[in-house]
PDB file of N, CA, C and O in Angstrom:
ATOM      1  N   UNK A   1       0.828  -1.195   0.000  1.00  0.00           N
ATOM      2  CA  UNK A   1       0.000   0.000   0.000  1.00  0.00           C
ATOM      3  C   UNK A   1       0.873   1.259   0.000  1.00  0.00           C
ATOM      4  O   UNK A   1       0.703   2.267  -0.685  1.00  0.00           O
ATOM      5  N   UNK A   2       1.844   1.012   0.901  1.00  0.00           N
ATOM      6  CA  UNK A   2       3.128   2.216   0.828  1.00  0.00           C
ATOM      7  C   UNK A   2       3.669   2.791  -0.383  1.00  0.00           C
ATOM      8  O   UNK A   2       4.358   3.809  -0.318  1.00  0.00           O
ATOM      9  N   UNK A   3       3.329   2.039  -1.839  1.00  0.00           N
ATOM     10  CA  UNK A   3       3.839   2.101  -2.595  1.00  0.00           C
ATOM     11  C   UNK A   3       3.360   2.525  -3.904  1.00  0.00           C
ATOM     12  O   UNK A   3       3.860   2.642  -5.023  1.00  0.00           O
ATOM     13  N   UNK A   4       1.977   2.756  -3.263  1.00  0.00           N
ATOM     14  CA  UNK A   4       0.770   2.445  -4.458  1.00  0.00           C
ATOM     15  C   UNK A   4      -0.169   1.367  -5.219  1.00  0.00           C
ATOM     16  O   UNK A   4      -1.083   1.512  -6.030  1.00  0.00           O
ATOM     17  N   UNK A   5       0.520   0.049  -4.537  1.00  0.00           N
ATOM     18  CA  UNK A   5       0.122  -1.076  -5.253  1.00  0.00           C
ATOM     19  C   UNK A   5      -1.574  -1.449  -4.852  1.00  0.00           C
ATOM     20  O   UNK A   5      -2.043  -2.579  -4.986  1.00  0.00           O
ATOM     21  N   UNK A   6      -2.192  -0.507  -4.448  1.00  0.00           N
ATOM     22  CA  UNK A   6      -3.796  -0.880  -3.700  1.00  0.00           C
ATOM     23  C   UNK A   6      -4.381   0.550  -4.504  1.00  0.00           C
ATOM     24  O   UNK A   6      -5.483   0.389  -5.029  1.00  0.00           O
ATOM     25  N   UNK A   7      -3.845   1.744  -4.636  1.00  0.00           N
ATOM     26  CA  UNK A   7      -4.301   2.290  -5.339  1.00  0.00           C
ATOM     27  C   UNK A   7      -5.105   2.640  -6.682  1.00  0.00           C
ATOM     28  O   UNK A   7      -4.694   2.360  -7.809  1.00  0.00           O
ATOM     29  N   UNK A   8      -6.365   3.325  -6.383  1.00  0.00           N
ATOM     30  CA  UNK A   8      -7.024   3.151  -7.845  1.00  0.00           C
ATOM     31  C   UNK A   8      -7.819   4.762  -7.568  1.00  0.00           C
ATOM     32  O   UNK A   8      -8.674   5.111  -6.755  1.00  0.00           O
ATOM     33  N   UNK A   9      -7.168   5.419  -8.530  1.00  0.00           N
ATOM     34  CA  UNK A   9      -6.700   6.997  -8.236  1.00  0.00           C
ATOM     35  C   UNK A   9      -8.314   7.197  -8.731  1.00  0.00           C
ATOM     36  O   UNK A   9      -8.909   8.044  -8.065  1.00  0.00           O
ATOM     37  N   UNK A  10      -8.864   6.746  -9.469  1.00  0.00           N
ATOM     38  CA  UNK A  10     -10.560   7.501  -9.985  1.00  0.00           C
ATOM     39  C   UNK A  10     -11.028   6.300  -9.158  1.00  0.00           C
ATOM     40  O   UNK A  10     -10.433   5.297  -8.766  1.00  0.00           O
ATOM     41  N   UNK A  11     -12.754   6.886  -8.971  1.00  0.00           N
ATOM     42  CA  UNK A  11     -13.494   6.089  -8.847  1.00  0.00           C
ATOM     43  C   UNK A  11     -13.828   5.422  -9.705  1.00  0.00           C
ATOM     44  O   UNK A  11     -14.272   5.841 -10.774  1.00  0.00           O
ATOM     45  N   UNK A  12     -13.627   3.865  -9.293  1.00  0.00           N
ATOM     46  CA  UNK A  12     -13.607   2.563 -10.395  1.00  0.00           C
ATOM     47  C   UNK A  12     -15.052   1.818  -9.472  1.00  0.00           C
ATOM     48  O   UNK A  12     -15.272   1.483  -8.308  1.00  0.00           O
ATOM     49  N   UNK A  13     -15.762   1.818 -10.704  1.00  0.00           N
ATOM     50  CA  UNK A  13     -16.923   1.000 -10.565  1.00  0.00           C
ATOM     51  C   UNK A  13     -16.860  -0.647 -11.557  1.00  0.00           C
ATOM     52  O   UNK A  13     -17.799  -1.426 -11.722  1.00  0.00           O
ATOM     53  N   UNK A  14     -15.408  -0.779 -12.091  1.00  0.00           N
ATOM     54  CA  UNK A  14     -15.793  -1.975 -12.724  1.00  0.00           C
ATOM     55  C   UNK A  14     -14.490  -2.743 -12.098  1.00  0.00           C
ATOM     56  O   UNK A  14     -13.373  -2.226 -12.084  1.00  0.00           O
ATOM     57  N   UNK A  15     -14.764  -3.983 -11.607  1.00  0.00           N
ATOM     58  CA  UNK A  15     -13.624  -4.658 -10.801  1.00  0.00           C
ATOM     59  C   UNK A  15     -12.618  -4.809 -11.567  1.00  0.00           C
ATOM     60  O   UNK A  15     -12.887  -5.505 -12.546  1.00  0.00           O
ATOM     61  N   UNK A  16     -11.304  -4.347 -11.509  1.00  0.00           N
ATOM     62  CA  UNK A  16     -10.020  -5.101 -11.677  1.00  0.00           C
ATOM     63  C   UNK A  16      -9.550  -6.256 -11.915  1.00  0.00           C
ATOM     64  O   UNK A  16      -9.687  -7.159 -11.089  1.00  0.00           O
ATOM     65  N   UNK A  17      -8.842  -6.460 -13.216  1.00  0.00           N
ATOM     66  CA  UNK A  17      -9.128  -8.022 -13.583  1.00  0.00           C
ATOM     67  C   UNK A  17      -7.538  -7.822 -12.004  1.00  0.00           C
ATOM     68  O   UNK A  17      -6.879  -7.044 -11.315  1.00  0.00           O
ATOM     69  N   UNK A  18      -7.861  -9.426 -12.401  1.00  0.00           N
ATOM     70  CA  UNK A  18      -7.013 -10.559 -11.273  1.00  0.00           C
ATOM     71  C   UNK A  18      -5.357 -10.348 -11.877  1.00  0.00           C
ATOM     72  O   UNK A  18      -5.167  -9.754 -12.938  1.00  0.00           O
ATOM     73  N   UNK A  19      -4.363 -10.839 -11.164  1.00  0.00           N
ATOM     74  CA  UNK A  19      -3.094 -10.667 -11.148  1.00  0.00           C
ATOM     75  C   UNK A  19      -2.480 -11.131 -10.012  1.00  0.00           C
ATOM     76  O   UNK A  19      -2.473 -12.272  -9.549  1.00  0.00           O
ATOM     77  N   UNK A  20      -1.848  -9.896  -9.520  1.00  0.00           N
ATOM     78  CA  UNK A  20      -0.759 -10.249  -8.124  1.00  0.00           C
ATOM     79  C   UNK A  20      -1.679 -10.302  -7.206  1.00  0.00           C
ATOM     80  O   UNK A  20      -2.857 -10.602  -7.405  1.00  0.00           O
ATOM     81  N   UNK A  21      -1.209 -10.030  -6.225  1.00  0.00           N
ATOM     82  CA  UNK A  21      -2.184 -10.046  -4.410  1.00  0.00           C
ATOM     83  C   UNK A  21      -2.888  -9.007  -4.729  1.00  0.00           C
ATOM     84  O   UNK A  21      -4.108  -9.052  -4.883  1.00  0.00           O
ATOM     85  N   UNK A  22      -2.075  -7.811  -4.879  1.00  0.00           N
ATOM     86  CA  UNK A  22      -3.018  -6.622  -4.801  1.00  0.00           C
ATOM     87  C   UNK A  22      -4.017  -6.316  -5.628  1.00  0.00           C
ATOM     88  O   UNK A  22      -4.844  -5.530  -5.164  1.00  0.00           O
ATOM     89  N   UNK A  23      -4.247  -6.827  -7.070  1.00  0.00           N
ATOM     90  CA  UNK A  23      -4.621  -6.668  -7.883  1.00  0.00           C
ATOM     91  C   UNK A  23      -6.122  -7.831  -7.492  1.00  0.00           C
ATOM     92  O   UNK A  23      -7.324  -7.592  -7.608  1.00  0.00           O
ATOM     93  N   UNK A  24      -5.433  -9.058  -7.028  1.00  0.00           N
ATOM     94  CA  UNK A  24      -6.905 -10.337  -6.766  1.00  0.00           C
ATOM     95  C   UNK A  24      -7.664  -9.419  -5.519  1.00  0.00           C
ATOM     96  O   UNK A  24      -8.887  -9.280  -5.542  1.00  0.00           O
ATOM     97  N   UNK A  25      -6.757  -8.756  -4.342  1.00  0.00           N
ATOM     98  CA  UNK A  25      -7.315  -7.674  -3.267  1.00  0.00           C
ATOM     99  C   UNK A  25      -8.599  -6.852  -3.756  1.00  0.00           C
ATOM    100  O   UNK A  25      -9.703  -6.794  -3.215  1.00  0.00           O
ATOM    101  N   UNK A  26      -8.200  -6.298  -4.801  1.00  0.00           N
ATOM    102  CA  UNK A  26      -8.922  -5.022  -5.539  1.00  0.00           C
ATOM    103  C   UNK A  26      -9.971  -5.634  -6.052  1.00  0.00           C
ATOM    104  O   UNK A  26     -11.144  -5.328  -5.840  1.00  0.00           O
ATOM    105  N   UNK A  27      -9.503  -6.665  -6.858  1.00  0.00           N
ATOM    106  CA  UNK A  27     -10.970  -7.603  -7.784  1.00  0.00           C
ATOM    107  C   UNK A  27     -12.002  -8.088  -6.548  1.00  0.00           C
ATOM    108  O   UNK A  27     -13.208  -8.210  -6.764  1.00  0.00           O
ATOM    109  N   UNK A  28     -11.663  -8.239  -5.797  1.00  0.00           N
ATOM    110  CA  UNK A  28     -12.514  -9.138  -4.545  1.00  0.00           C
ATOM    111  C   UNK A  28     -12.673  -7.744  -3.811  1.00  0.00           C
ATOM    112  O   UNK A  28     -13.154  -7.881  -2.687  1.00  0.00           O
ATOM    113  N   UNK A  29     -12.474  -6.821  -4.061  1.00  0.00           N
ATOM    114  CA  UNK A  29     -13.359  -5.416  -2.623  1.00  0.00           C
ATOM    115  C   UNK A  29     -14.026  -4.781  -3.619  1.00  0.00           C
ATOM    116  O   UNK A  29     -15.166  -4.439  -3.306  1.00  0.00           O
ATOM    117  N   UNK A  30     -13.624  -4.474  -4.884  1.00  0.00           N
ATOM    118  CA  UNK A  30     -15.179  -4.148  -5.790  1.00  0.00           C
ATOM    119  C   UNK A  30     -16.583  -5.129  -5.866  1.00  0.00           C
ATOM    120  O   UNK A  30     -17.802  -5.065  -5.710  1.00  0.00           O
ATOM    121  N   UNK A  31     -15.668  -5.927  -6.166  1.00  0.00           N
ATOM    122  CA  UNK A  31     -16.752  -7.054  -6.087  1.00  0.00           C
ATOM    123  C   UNK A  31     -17.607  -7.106  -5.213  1.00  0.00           C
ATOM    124  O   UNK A  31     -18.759  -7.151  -5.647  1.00  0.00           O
ATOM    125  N   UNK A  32     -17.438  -7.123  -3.677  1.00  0.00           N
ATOM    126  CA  UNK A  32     -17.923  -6.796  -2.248  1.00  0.00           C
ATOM    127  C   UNK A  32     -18.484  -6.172  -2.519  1.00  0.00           C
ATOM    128  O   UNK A  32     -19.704  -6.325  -2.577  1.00  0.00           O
ATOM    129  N   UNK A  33     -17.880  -5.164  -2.817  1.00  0.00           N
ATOM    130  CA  UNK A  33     -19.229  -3.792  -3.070  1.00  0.00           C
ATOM    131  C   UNK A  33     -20.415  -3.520  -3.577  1.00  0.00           C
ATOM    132  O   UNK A  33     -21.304  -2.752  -3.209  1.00  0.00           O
ATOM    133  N   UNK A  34     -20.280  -4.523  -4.810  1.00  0.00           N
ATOM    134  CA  UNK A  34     -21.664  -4.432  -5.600  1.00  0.00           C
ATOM    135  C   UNK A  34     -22.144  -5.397  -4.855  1.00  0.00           C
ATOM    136  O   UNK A  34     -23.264  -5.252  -4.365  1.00  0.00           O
ATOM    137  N   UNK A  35     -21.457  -6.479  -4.637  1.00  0.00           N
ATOM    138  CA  UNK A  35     -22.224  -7.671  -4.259  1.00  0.00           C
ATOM    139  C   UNK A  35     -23.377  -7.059  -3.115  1.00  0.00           C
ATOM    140  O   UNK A  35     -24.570  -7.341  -3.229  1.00  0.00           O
ATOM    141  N   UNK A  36     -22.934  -6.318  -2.171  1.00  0.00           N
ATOM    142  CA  UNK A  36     -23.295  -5.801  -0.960  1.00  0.00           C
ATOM    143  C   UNK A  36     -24.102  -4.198  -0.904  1.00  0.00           C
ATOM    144  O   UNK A  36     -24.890  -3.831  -0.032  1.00  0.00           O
ATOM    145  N   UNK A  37     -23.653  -3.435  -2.061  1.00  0.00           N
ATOM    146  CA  UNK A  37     -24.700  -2.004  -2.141  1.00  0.00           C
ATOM    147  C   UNK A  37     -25.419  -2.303  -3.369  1.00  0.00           C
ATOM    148  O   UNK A  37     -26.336  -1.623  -3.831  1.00  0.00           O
ATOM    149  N   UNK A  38     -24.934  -3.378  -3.868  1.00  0.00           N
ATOM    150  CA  UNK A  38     -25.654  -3.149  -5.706  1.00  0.00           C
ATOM    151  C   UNK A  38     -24.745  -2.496  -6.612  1.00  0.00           C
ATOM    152  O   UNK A  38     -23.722  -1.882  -6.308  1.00  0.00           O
ATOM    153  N   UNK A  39     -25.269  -2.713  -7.859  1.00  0.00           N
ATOM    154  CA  UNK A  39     -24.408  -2.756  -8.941  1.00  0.00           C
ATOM    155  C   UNK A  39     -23.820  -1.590  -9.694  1.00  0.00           C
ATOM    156  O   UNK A  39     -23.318  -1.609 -10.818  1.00  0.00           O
ATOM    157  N   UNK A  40     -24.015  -0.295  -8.649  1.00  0.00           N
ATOM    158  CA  UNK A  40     -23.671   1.071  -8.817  1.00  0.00           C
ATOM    159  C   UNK A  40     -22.676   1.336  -8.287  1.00  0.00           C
ATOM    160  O   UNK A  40     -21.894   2.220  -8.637  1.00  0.00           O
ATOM    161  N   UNK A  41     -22.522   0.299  -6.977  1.00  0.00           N
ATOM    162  CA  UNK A  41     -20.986   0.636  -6.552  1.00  0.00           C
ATOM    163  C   UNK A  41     -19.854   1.031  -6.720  1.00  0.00           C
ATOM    164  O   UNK A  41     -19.237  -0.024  -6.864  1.00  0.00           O
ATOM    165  N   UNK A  42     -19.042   1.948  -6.814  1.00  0.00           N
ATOM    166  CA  UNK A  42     -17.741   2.017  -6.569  1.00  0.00           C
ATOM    167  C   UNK A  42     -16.531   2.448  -5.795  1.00  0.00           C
ATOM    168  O   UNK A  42     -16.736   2.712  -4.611  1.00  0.00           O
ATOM    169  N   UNK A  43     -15.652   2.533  -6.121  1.00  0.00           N
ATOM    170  CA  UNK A  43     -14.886   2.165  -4.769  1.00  0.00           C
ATOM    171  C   UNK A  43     -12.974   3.110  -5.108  1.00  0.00           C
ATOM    172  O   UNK A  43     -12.349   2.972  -6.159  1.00  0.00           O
ATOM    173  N   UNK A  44     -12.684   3.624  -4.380  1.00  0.00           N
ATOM    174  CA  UNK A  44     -11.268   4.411  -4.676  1.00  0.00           C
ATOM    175  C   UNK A  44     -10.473   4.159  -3.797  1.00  0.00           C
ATOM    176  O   UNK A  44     -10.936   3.466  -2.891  1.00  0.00           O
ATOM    177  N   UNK A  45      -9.217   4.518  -3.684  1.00  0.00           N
ATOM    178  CA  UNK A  45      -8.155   4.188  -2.683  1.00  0.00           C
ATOM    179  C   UNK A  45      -7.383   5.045  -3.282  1.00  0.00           C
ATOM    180  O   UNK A  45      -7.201   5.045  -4.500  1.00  0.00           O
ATOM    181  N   UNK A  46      -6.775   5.981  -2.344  1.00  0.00           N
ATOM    182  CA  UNK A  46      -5.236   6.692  -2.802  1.00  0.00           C
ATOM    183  C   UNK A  46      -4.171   6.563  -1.507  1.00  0.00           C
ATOM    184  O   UNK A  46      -4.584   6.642  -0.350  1.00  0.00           O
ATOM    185  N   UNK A  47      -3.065   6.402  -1.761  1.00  0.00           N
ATOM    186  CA  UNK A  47      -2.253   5.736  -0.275  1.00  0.00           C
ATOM    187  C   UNK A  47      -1.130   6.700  -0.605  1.00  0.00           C
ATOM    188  O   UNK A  47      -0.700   6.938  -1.734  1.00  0.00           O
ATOM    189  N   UNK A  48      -0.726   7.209   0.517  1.00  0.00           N
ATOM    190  CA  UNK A  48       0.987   8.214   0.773  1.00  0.00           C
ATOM    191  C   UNK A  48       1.392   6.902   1.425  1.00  0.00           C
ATOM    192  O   UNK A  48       0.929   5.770   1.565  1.00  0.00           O
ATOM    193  N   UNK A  49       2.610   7.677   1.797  1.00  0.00           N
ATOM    194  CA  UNK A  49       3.271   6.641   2.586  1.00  0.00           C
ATOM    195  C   UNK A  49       3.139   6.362   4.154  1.00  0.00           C
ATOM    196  O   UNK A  49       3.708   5.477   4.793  1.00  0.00           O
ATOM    197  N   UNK A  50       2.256   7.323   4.612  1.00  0.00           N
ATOM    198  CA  UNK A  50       1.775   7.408   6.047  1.00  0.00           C
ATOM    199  C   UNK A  50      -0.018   7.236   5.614  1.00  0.00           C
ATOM    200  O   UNK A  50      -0.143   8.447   5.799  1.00  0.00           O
ATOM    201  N   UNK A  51      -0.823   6.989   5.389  1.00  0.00           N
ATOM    202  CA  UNK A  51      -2.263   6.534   5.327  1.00  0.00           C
ATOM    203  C   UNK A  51      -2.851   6.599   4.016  1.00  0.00           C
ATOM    204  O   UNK A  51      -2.482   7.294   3.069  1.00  0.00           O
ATOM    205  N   UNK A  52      -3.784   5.813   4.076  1.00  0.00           N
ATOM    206  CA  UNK A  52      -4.828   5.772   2.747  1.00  0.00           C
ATOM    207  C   UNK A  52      -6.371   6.384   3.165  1.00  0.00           C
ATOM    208  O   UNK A  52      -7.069   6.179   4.158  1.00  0.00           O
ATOM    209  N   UNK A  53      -6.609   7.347   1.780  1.00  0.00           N
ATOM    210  CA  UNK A  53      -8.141   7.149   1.911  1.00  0.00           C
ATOM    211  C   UNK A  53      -8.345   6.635   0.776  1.00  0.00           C
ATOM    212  O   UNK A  53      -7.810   6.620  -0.333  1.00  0.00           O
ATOM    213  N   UNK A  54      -9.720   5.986   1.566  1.00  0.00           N
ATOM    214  CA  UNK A  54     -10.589   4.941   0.816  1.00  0.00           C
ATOM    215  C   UNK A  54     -12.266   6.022   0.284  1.00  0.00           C
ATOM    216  O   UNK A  54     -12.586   7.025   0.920  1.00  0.00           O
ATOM    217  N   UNK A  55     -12.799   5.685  -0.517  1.00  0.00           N
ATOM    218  CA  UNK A  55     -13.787   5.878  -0.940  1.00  0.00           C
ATOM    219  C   UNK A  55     -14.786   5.336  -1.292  1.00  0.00           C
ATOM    220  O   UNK A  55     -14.548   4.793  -2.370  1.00  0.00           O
ATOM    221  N   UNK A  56     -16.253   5.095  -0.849  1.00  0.00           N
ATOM    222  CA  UNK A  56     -16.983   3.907  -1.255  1.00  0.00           C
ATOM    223  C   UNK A  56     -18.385   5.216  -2.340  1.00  0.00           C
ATOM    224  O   UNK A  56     -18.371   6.431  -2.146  1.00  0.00           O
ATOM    225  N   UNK A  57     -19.374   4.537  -3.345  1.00  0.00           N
ATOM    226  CA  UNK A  57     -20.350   5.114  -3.757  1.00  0.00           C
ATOM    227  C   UNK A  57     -21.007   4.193  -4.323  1.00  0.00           C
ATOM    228  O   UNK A  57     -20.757   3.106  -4.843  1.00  0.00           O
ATOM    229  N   UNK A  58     -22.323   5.133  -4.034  1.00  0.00           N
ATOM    230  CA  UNK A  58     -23.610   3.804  -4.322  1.00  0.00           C
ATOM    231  C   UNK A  58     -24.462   4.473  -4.639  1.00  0.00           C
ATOM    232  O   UNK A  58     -24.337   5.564  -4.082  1.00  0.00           O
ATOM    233  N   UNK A  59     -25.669   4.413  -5.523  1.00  0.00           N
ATOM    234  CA  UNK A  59     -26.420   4.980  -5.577  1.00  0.00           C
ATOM    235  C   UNK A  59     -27.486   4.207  -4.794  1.00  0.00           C
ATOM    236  O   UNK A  59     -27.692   3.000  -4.919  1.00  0.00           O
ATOM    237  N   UNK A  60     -28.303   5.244  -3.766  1.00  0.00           N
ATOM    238  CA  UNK A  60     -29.064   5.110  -2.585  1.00  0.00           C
ATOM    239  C   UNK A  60     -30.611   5.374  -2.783  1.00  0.00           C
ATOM    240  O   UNK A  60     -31.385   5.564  -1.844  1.00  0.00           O
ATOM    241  N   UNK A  61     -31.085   5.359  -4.557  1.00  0.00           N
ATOM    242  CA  UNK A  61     -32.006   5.624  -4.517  1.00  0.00           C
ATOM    243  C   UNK A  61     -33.577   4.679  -3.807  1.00  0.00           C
ATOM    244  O   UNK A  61     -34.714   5.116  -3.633  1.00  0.00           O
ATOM    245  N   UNK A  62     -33.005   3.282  -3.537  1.00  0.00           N
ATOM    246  CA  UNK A  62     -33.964   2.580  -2.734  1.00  0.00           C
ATOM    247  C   UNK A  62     -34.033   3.028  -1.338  1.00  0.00           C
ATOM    248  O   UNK A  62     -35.084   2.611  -0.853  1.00  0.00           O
ATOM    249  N   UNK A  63     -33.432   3.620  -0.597  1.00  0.00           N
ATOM    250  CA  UNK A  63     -33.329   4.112   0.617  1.00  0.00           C
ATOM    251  C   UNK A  63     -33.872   5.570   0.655  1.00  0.00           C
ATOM    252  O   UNK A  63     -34.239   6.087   1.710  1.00  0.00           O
ATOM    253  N   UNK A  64     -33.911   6.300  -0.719  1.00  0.00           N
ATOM    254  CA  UNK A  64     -34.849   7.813  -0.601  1.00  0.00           C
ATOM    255  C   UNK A  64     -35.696   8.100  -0.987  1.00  0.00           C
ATOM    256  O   UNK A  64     -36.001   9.260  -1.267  1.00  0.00           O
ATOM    257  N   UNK A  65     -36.629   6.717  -1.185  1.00  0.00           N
ATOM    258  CA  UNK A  65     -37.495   6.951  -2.021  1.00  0.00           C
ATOM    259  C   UNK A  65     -37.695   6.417  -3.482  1.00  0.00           C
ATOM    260  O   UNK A  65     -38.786   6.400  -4.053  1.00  0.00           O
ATOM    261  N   UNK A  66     -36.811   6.093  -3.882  1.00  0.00           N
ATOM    262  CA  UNK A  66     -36.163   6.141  -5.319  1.00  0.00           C
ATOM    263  C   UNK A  66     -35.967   7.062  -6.345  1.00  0.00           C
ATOM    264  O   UNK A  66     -35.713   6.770  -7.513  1.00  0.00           O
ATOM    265  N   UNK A  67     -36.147   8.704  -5.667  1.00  0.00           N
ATOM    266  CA  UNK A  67     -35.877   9.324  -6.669  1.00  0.00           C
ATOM    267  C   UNK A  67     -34.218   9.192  -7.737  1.00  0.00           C
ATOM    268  O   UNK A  67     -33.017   9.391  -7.561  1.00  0.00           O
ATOM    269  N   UNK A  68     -34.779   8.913  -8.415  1.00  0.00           N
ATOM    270  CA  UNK A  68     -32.985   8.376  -9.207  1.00  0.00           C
ATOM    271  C   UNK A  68     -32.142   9.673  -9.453  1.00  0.00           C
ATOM    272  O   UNK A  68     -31.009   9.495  -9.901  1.00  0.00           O
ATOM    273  N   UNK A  69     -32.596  11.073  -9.194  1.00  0.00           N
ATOM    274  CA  UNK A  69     -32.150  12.258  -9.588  1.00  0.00           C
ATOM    275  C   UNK A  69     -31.451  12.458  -8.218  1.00  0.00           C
ATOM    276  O   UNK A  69     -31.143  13.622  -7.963  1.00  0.00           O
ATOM    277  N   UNK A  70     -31.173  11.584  -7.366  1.00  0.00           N
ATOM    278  CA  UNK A  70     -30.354  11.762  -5.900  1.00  0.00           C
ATOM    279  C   UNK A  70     -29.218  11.591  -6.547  1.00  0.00           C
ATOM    280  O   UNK A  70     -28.998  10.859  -7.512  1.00  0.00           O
ATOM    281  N   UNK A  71     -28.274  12.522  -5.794  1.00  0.00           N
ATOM    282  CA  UNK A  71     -26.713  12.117  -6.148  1.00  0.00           C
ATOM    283  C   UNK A  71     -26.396  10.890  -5.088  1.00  0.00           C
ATOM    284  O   UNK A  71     -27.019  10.613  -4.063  1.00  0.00           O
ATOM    285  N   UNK A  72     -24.840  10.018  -5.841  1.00  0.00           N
ATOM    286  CA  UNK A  72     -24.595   9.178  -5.440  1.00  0.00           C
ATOM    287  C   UNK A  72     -24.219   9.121  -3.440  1.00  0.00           C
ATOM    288  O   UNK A  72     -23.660   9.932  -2.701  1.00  0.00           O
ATOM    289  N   UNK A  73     -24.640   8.217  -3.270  1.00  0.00           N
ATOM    290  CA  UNK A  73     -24.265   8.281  -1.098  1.00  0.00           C
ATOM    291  C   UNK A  73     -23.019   8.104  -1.567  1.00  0.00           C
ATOM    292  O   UNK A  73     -22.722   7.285  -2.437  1.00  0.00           O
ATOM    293  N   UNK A  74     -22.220   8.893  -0.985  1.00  0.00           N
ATOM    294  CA  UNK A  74     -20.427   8.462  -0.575  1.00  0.00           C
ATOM    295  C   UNK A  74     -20.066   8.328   1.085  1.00  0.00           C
ATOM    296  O   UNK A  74     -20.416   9.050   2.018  1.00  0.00           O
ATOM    297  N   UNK A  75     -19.265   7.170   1.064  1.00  0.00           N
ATOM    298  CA  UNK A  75     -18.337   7.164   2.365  1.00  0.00           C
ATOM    299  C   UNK A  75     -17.091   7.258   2.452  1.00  0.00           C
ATOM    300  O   UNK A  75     -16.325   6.399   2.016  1.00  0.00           O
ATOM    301  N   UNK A  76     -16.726   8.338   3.040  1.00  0.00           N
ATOM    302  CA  UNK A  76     -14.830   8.571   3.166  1.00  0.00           C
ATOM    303  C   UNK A  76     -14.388   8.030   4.397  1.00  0.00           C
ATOM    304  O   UNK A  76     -15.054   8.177   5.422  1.00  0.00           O
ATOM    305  N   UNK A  77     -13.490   7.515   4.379  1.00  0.00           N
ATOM    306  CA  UNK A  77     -12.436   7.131   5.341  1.00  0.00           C
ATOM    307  C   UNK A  77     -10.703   7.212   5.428  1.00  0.00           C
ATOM    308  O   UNK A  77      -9.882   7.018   4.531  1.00  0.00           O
ATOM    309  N   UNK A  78     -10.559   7.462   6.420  1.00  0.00           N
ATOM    310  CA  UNK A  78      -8.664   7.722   6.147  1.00  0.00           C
ATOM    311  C   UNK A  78      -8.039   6.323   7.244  1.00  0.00           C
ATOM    312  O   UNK A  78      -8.487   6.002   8.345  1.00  0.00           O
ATOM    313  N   UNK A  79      -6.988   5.753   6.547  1.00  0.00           N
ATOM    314  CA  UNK A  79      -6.519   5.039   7.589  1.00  0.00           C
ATOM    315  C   UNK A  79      -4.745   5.382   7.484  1.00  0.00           C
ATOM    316  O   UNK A  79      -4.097   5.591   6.458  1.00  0.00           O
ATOM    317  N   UNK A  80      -4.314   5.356   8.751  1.00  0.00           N
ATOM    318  CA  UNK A  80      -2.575   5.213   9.082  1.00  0.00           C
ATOM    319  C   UNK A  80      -2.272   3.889   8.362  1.00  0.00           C
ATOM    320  O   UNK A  80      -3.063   2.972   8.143  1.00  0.00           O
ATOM    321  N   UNK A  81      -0.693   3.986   7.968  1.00  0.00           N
ATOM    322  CA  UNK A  81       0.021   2.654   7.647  1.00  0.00           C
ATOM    323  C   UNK A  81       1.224   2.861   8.549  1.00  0.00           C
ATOM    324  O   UNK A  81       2.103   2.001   8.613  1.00  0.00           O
TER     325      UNK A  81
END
């Protein structure tokens, strides 16, 4: 992660094909995502060498009603390495 190897600088809504660790990592936490908010999901990561934020988005229109003209729910988070 120190290095960039978890990083996915835009929001990526289509999983990452498979490869190294980090890359099968990435394919399997998008995946999660839709599997788990639905198929609007997506998901970001940018990492320094002292913490990452992560980014999750979904569109939440079953939870407001369904107006589909809602912008997407986002969740930010920062973590230390």
């Amino acid at each position: 992660a120190r290095i960039g190897g978890y990083d996915l600088a835009t929001m990526t809504c289509t999983p990452p094909s498979q490869g190294d660790l980090a890359a099968d990592d990435l394919n399997y936490w998008v995946t999660s995502l839709q599997d788990t908010l639905g198929e609007s999901a997506c998901g970001r990561i940018v990492c320094s060498s002292a913490e990452c934020l992560v980014e999750v988005q979904w569109d939440d229109s079953r939870g407001s009603g369904g107006d589909p003209n809602d912008p997407p729910y986002k969740v930010e988070t920062r973590t230390r390495l």
